[in-house]
XYZ file of C-alpha atoms in Angstrom:
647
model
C -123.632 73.462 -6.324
C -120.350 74.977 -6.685
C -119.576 78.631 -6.571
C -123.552 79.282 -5.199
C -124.287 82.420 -3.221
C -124.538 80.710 -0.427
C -121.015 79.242 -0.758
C -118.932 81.652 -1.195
C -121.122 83.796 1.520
C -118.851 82.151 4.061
C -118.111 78.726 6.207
C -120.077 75.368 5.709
C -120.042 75.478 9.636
C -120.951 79.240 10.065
C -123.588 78.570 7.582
C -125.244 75.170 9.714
C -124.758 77.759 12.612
C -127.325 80.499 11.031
C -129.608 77.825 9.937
C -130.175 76.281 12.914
C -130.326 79.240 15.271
C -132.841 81.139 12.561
C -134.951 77.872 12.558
C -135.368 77.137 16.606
C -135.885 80.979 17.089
C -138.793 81.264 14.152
C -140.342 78.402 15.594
C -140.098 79.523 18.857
C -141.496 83.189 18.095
C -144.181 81.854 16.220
C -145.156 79.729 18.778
C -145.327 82.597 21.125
C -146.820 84.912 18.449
C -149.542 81.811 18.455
C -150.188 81.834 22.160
C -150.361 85.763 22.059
C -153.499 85.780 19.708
C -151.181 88.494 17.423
C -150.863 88.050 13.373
C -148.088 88.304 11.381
C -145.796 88.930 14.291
C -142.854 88.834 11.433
C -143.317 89.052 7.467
C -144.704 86.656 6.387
C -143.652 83.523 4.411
C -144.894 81.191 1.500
C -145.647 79.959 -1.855
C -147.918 81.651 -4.367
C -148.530 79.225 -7.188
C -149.051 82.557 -9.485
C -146.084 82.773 -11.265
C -145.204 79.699 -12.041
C -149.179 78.072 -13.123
C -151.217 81.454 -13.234
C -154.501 80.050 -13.214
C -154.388 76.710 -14.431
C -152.786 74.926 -11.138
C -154.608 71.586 -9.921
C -155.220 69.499 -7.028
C -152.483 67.118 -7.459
C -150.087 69.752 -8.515
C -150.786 72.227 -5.558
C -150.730 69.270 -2.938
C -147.158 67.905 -5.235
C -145.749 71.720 -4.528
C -146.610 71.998 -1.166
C -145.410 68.742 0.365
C -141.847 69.751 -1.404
C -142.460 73.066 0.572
C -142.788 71.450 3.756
C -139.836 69.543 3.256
C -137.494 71.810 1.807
C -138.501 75.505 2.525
C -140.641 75.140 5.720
C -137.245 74.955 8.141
C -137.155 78.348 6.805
C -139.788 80.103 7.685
C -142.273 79.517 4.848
C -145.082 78.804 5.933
C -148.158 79.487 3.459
C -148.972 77.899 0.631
C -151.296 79.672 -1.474
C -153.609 78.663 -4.300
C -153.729 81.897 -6.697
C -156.702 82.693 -8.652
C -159.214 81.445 -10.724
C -159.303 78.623 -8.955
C -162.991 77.834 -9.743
C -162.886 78.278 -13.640
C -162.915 75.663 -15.306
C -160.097 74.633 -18.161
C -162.095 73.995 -21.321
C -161.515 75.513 -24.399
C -162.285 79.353 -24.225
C -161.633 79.897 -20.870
C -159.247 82.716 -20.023
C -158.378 85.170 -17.490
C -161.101 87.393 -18.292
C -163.813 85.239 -19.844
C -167.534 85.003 -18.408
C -169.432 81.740 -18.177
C -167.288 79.393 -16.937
C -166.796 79.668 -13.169
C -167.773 77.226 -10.712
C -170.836 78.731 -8.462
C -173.301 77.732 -5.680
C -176.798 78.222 -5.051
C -175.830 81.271 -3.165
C -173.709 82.691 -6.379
C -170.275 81.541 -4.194
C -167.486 80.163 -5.900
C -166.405 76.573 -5.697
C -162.934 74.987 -6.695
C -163.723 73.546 -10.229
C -164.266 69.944 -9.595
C -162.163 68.515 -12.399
C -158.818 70.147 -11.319
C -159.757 70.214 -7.469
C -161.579 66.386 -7.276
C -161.781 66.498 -3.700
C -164.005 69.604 -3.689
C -166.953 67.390 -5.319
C -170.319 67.158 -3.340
C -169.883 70.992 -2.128
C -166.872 70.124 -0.295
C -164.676 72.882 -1.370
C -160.863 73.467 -0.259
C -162.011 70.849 3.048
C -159.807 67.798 1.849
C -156.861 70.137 0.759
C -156.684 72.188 3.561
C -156.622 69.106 5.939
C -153.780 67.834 3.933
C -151.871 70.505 3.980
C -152.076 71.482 7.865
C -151.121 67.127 8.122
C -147.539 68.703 6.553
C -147.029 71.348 9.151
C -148.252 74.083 6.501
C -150.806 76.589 6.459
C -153.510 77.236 3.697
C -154.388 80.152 1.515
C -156.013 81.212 -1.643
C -156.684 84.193 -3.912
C -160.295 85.591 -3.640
C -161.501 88.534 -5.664
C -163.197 91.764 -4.719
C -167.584 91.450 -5.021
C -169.630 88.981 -6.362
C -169.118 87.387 -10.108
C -170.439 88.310 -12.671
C -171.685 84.977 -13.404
C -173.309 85.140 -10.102
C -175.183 88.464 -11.003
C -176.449 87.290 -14.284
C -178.161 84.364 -12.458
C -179.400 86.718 -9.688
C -178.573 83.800 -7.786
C -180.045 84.268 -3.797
C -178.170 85.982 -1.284
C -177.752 83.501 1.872
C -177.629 84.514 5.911
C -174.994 82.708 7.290
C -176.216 83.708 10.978
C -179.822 82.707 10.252
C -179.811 80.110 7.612
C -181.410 79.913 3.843
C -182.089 82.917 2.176
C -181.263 86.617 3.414
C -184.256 88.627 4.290
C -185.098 92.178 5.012
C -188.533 94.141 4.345
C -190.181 91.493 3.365
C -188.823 89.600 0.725
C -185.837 87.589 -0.001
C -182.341 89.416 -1.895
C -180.778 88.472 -4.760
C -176.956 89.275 -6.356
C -178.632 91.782 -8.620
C -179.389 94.045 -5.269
C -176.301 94.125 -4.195
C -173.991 94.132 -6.960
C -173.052 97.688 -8.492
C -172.184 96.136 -12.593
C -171.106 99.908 -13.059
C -168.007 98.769 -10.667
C -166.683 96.446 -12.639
C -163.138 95.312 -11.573
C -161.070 97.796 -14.307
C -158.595 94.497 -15.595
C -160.918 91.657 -15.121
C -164.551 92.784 -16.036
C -166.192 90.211 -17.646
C -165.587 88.243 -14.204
C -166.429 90.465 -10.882
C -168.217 93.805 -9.848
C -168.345 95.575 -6.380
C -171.072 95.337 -3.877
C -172.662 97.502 -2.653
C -171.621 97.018 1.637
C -174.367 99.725 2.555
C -176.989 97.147 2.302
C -177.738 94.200 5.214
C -177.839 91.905 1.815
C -174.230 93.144 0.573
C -173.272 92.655 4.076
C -174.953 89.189 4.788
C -173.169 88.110 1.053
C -169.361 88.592 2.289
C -170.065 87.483 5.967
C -171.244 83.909 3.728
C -168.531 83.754 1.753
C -165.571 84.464 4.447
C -167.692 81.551 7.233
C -167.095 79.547 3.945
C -163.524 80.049 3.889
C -163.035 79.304 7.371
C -165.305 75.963 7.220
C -162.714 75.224 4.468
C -160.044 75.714 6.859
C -158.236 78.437 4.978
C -155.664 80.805 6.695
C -154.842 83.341 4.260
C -156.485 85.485 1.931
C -155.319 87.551 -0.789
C -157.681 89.904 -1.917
C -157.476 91.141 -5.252
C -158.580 94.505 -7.061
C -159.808 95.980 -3.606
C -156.231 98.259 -3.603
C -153.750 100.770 -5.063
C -155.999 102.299 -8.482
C -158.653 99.665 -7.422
C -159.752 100.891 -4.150
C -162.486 99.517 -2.351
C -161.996 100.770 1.506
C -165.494 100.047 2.108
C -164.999 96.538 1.292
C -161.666 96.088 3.148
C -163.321 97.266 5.860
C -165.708 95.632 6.122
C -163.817 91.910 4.948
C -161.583 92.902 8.016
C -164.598 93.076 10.561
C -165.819 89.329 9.226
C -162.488 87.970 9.492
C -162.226 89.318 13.222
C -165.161 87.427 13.950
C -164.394 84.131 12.833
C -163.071 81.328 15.195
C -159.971 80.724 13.339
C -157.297 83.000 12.636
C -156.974 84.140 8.971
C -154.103 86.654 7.772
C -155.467 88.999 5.614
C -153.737 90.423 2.314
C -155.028 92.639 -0.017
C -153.721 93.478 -3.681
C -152.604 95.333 -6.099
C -150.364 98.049 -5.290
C -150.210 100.171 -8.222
C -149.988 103.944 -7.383
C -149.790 103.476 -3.591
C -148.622 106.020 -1.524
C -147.862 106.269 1.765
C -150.929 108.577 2.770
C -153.468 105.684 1.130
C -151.052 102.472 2.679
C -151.907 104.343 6.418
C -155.542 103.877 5.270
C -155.337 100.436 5.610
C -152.092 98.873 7.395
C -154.220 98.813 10.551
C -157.306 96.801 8.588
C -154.748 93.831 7.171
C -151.700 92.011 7.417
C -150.152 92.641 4.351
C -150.493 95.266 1.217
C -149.256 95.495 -2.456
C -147.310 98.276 -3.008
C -146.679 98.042 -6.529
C -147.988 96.195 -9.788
C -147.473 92.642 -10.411
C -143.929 92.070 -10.154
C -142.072 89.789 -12.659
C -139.020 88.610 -14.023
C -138.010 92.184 -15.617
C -135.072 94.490 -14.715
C -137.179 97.210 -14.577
C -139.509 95.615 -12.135
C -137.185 95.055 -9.260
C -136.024 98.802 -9.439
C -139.200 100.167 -9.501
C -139.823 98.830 -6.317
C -137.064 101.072 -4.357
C -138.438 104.404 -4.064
C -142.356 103.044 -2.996
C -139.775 101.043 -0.316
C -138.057 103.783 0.932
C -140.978 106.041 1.159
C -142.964 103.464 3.813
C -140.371 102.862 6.036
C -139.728 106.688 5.923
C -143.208 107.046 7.267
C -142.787 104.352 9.698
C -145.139 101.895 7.937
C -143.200 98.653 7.921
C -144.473 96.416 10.926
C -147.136 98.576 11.625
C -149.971 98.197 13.604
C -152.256 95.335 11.764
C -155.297 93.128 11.809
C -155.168 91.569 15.214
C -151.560 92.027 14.747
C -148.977 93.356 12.628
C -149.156 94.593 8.635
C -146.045 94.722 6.338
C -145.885 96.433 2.922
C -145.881 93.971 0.558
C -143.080 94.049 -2.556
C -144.846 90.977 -3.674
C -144.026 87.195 -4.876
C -140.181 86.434 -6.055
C -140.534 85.380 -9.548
C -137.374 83.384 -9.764
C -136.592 80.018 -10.563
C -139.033 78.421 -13.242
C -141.940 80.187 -14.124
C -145.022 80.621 -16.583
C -145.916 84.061 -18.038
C -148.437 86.842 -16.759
C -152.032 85.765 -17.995
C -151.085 82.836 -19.631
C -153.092 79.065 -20.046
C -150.367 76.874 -19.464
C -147.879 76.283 -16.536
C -144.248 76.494 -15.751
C -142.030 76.350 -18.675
C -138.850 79.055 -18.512
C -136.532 79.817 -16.619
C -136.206 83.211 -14.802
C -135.457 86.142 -17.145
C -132.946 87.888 -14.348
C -129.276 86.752 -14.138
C -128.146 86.075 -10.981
C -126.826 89.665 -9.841
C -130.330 90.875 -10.671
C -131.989 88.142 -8.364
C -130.007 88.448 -5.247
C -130.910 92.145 -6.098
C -134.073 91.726 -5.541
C -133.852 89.426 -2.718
C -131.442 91.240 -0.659
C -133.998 94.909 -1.039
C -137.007 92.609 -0.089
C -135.393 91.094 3.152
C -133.767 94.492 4.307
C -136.695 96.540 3.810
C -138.980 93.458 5.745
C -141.112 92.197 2.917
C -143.295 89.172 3.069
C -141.429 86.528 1.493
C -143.694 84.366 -1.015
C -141.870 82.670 -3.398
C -143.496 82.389 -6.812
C -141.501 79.595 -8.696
C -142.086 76.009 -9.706
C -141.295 74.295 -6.301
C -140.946 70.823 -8.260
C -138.134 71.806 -10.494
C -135.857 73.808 -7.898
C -132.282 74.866 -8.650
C -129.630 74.691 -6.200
C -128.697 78.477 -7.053
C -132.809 79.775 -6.772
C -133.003 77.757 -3.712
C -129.730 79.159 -1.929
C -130.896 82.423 -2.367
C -134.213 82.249 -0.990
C -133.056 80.267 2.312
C -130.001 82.297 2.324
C -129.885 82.519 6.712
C -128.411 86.119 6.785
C -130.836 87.134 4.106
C -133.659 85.913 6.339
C -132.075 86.843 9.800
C -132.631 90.604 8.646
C -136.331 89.623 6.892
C -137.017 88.962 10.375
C -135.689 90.304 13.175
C -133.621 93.392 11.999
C -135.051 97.078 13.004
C -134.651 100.311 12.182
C -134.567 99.689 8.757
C -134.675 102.477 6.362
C -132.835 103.905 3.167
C -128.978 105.135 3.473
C -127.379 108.115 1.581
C -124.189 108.889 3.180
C -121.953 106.876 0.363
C -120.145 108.233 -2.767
C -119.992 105.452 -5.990
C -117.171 105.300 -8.456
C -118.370 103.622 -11.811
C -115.656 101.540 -13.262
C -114.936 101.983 -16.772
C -111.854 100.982 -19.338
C -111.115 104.387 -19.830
C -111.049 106.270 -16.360
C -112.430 106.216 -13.134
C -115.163 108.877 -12.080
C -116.848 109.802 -8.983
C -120.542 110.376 -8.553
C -121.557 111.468 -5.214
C -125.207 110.334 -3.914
C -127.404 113.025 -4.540
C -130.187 111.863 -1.819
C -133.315 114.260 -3.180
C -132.118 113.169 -7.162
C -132.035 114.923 -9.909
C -133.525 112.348 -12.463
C -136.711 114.005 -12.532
C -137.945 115.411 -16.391
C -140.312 118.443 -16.334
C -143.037 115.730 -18.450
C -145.876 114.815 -16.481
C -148.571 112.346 -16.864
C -151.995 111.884 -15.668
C -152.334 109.613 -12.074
C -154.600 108.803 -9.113
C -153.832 109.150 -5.282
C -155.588 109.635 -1.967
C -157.667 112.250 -1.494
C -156.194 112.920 1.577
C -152.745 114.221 -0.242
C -152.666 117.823 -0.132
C -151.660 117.503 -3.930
C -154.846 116.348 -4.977
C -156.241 119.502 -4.045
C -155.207 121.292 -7.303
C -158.132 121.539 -9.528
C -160.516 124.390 -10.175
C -163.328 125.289 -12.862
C -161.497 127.590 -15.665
C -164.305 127.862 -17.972
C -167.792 127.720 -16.995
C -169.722 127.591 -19.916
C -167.099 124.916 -21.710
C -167.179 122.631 -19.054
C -163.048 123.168 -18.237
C -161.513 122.021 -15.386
C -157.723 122.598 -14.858
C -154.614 121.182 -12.989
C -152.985 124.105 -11.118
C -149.562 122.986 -10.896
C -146.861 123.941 -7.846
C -144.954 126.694 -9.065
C -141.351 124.167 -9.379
C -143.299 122.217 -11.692
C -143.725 124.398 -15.165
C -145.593 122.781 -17.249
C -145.335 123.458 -20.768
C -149.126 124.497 -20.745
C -151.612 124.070 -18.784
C -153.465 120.315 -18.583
C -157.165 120.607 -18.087
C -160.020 118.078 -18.850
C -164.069 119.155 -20.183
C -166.812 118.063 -18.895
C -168.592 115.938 -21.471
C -171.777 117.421 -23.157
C -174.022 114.389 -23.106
C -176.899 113.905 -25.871
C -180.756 113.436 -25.149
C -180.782 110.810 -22.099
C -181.813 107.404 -22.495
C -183.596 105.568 -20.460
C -180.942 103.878 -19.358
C -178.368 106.960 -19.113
C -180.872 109.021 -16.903
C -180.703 105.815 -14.463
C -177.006 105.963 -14.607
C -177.176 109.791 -13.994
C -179.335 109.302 -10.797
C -176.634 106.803 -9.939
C -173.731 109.133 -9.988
C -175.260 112.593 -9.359
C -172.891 115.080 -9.558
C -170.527 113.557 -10.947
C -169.179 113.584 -14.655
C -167.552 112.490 -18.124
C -164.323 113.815 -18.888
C -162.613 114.473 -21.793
C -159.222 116.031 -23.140
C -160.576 118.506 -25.258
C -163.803 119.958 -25.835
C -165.065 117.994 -29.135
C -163.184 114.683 -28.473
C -165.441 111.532 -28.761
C -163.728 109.202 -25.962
C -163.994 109.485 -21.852
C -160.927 109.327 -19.545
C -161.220 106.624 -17.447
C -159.031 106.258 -14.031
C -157.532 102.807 -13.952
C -156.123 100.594 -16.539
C -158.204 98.153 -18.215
C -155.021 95.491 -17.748
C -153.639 94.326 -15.051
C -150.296 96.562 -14.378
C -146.830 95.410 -13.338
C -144.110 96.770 -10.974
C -142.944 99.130 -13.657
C -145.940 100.623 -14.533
C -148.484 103.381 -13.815
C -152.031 104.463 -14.284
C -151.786 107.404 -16.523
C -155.860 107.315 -17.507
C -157.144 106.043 -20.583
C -159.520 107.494 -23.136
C -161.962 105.127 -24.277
C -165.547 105.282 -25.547
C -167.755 107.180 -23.300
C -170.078 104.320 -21.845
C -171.842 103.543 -17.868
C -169.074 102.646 -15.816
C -167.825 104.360 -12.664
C -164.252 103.888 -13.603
C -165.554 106.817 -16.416
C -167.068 109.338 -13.732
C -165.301 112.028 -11.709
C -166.421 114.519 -9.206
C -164.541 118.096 -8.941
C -164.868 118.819 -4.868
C -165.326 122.342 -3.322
C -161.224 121.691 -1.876
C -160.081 121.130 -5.608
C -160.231 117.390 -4.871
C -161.093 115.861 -8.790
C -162.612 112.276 -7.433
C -163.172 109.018 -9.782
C -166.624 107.039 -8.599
C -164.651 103.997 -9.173
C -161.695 103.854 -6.602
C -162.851 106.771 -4.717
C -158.891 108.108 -5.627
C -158.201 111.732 -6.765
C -156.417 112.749 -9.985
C -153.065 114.300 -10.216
C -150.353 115.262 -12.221
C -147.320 113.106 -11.361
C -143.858 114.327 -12.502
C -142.474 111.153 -14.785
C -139.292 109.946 -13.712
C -136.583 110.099 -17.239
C -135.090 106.660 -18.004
C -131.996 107.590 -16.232
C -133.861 106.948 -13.029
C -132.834 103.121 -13.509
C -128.976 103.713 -13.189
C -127.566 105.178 -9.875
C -126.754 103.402 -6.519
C -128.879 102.830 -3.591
C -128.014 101.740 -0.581
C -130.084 100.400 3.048
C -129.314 100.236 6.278
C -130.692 97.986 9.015
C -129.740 97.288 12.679
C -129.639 93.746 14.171
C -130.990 92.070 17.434
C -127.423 91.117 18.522
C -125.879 94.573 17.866
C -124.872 93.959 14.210
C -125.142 97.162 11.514
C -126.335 96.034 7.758
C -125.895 97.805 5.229
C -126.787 96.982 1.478
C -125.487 98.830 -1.293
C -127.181 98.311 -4.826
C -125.512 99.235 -8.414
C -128.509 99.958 -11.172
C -126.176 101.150 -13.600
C -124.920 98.788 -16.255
C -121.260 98.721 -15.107
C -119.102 97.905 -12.429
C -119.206 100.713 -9.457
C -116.957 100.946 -6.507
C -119.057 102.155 -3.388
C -117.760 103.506 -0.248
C -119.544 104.230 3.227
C -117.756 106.105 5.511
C -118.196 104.494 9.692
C -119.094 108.237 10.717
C -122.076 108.055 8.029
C -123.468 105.398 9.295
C -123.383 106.518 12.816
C -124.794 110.059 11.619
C -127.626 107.720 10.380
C -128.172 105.779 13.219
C -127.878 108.368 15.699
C -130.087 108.010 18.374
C -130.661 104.219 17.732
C -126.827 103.008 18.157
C -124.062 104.699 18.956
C -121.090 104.097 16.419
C -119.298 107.124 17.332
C -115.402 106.497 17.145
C -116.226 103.419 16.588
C -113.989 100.315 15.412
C -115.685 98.207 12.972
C -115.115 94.720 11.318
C -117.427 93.835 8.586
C -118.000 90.678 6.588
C -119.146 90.810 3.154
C -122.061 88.435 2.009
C -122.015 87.785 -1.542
C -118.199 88.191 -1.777
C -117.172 86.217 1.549
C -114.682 88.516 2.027
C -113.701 89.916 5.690
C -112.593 93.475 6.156
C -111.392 95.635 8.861
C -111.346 96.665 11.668
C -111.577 99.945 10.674
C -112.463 103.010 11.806
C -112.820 105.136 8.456
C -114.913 103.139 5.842
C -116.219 100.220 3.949
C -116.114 99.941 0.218
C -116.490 97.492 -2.572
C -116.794 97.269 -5.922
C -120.239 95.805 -7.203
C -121.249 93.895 -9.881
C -123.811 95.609 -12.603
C -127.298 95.279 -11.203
C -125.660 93.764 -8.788
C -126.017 94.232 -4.766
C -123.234 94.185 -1.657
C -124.066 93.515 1.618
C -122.252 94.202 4.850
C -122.531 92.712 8.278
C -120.778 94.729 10.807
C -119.655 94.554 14.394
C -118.326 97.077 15.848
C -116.836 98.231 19.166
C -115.890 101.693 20.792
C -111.916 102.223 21.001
């Protein structure tokens, strides 16, 4: 296609040259990676069938995608094809993402692939027939699972089976159903009509999971996303234990886990070493604000050393998540691809020039069948992938200045690296426990019930925010179960006579852009409703186990600016990546003694000479030993490769 990214990025024959060397040396790592035992030696790379089907994907459709994948995308690195979820609900008329009753289950309260999308699953066969035929095309198989048993699968109290034993799990005499081991207070928050947690302290809860994941590997299935287990959905008991099963299994199985809203760096170190790969934000889509939300999370886990950290048999790599690009479907709809991608094109190689550089996995999320030269040059793009790969040291930059470009007059605006976007308006969040700034709340008033934030003394507060504990009528039955449930813990509520309970997480299913502030709704049994104030000031929510805090909210201006990345390369190359948020055209220079102030101690650019090629431009510069500069595009990115030399 004429005037593609890829084309004017440089040479037909410098292109072929980058292709070809970037194929023979993934296939050669990943033999080697194979022979090694070790997972997820690189970021990984795929297709997610989410954005562009959501739910409603089929047999014929899946295996239609992923033999164009093989073809097309698997010289590149991608490897996985994944089946997203709700694979086992069936499409009739009132089925939607969050409906009960129509899910595909076994004796044993597992989930099946509905047998009118998935035909080859008929007879108890499950994802058999489709994994087969996708490991024929040189691929590898995945699907989405969710966290706990089904709902559908606790209202039948369907038996709990031992995999290592045979038939029916039993312990103290008599045989265990879903009801003993599912926790129904523990709904998932954006999807509970269709799964609650289980409870993993029990040989039953145990046995259950240990079934299901000897399932998926019968099947033949090598990856596993695993939903509402992370970020405001945290289930560490169940990641844990997941991780243990899939360490036992004879095949290996790359584990992800998902979603990423409100992750920090202190909760991704909680489980990088349990998993292959981790959300670190919402769902992302096809929104401006999306992609940009997505730098600060970045820079703040490869500031703590997290990307290509130590992993499930392996490696694990924060995950940015899919690339929405191409043609898609919408979040939670019933029907399958029909738009195109929402971002112009500055805004897409945007977003795939921050995930390569900062070493996301790679899954693309568009409709494989209708492919567009420009979508499809972007996401094969062999520099783009070179640095997914096999660059290092690859962290946030802040030695540049950026001009904006207006019709009027030219103005600087020096990178200010610790920002100054930052409003004095806070809202209600969730974290770790382990952050020291969870460990802010104290008892104010005894006799109310008042519990209050105490805020750091740079963050005034207009006055101060504190929650009541809820003064609960004569118990029912039913509540003074639920209270021997959660003893000790409480309702909360904003002020002392309200009628409504602050719950933790959100009762939808967030996206990049967004996150959890709390919501008040009626006070009812659910854990995402119950807190615990700790003697260390720790305010915990029975749900995710997370602890509240106030989070400073970022003012709108936070999605203009310039950022930039750096990144070193395995033949002695320097990237560096500078991004324009604002809505005009900004110049941005680097100076060469920047970036050898930020690579000190990993290269030594001192005095150094240095020629530079542009990507998205094709432009050649230098040599030079006093700075690189360019103008970018709104929204847009640059891209630098540089070589350089010491006088």
């Amino acid at each position: 296609m004429s005037g593609s990214p890829v084309e004017r990025a440089g040479s037909t024959g410098f292109i072929f040259f980058f292709i070809v060397l970037i194929n023979l040396s993934f296939l050669s790592l990943s033999t080697e990676a194979r022979s090694s035992g070790q997972h997820a030696s690189f970021p990984p790379r795929g297709w997610n069938s989410y954005d562009s089907f959501c739910w409603t994907i089929s047999e014929a459709e899946f295996l239609q995608s992923a033999e164009i994948v093989s073809k097309r995308l698997l010289p590149h690195g991608y490897q996985y094809v994944v089946v997203d979820y709700l694979w086992y609900r069936k499409k009739v008329e009132g089925a939607f993402v969050d409906s009960l009753g129509f899910d595909v289950i076994d004796e044993w309260g597992r989930l099946h692939p509905d047998p009118t999308r998935w035909p080859s699953s008929k007879g108890g066969k499950g994802f058999t027939e489709v994994a087969e035929k996708v490991h024929r095309m040189g691929l590898k198989f995945g699907i989405h699972v969710m966290g706990g048993i089904s709902t559908q699968a606790y209202n039948a109290n369907t038996l709990v089976m031992d995999s290592v034993k045979g038939g029916a799990y039993e312990e103290s005499g008599r045989q265990w159903r879903a009801k003993d081991i599912g926790i129904k207070e523990k709904a998932c928050a954006w999807m509970s009509h269709g799964f609650m947690s289980v409870n993993t302290k029990l040989g039953a809860g145990k046995a259950f999971f240990r079934s299901l994941y000897r399932q998926y590997a019968e099947w033949g299935v090598d990856f596993i996303k695993h939903d509402c287990v992370f970020g405001t959905d945290f289930n560490i008991e169940e990641i844990t234990f997941v991780s243990e099963v899939l360490k036992e299994l004879d095949r290996p199985v790359l584990y992800s886990i998902s979603p990423g809203t409100s992750v920090t760096p202190t909760l991704a170190k909680e489980v990088s070493h349990l998993v292959n790969m981790y959300r670190i934000t919402g769902d992302d889509w096809d929104i401006w604000k999306d992609v940009v939300s997505h730098f600060d999370i970045s820079r703040d886990l490869s500031a703590s050393s997290m990307i290509g950290a130590l992993g499930l048999q392996g490696k694990s790599w924060p995950d940015l998540d899919m690339l929405p690009l191409g043609w898609l479907t919408d979040q939670g709809s019933n029907i399958g691809p029909h738009r195109a991608c929402k971002l112009n094109l500055e805004e897409q190689k945007t977003q795939m020039t921050l995930w390569s550089i900062a070493k996301s996995p790679l899954m693309f999320g568009g409709d494989v069948r209708n492919l567009d030269d420009a979508t499809y040059n972007l996401i094969t793009n062999p520099t783009l992938l070179e640095i997914n790969h096999y660059s290092s040291n690859n962290k946030e930059f802040q030695y540049f200045t950026a001009r904006r470009v207006s019709r009027n007059n030219h103005k600087i605006y020096p990178h200010h690296p610790t920002g100054n976007n930052i409003s004095t308006k806070h809202a209600f969040g969730l974290t770790s426990c382990k952050e020291p700034k969870a460990n802010t709340w104290s008892i104010v008033d005894k006799n109310r019930g008042q519990i209050c934030w105490n805020q750091y003394p740079t963050e005034k507060l207009e006055k101060p925010f504190c929650l009541y504990n809820r003064k609960a009528p004569l118990a029912s039955e039913e509540e003074t179960k639920h209270n021997q449930l959660f003893q000790g813990k409480v309702h909360l509520q904003t002020n002392y006579k309200a009628e409504s309970c602050l719950g933790a997480s959100s009762k939808q299913k967030l996206t990049s852009k967004d996150y959890s502030r709390g919501a008040l709704s009626p006070c009812k049994l659910d854990a995402n409703q119950m807190w615990e104030l700790h003697s260390n000031g720790t305010l915990e929510n029975s749900y995710s186990g997370l602890c509240a805090v106030l989070n400073p909210v970022k003012a709108e201006a936070s999605s203009n600016g310039v950022r930039s990345w750096i990144a070193t390369g395995r033949r002695g190359e320097v990237y560096i990546a500078f991004f324009n948020l604002n809505q005009v055209k900004t110049t941005v220079t680097a100076k060469i003694s920047g970036i050898a102030t930020a690579l000190r101690g990993k290269k030594n650019l001192e005095g150094a000479s240095c020629k530079s090629h542009e990507l998205w431009s094709g432009k050649d510069f230098g040599p030079t030993k006093d700075s690189v500069s360019i103008q970018v595009e709104s929204h847009g990115p640059a891209l630098f490769v540089l070589h350089c030399s010491q006088s």
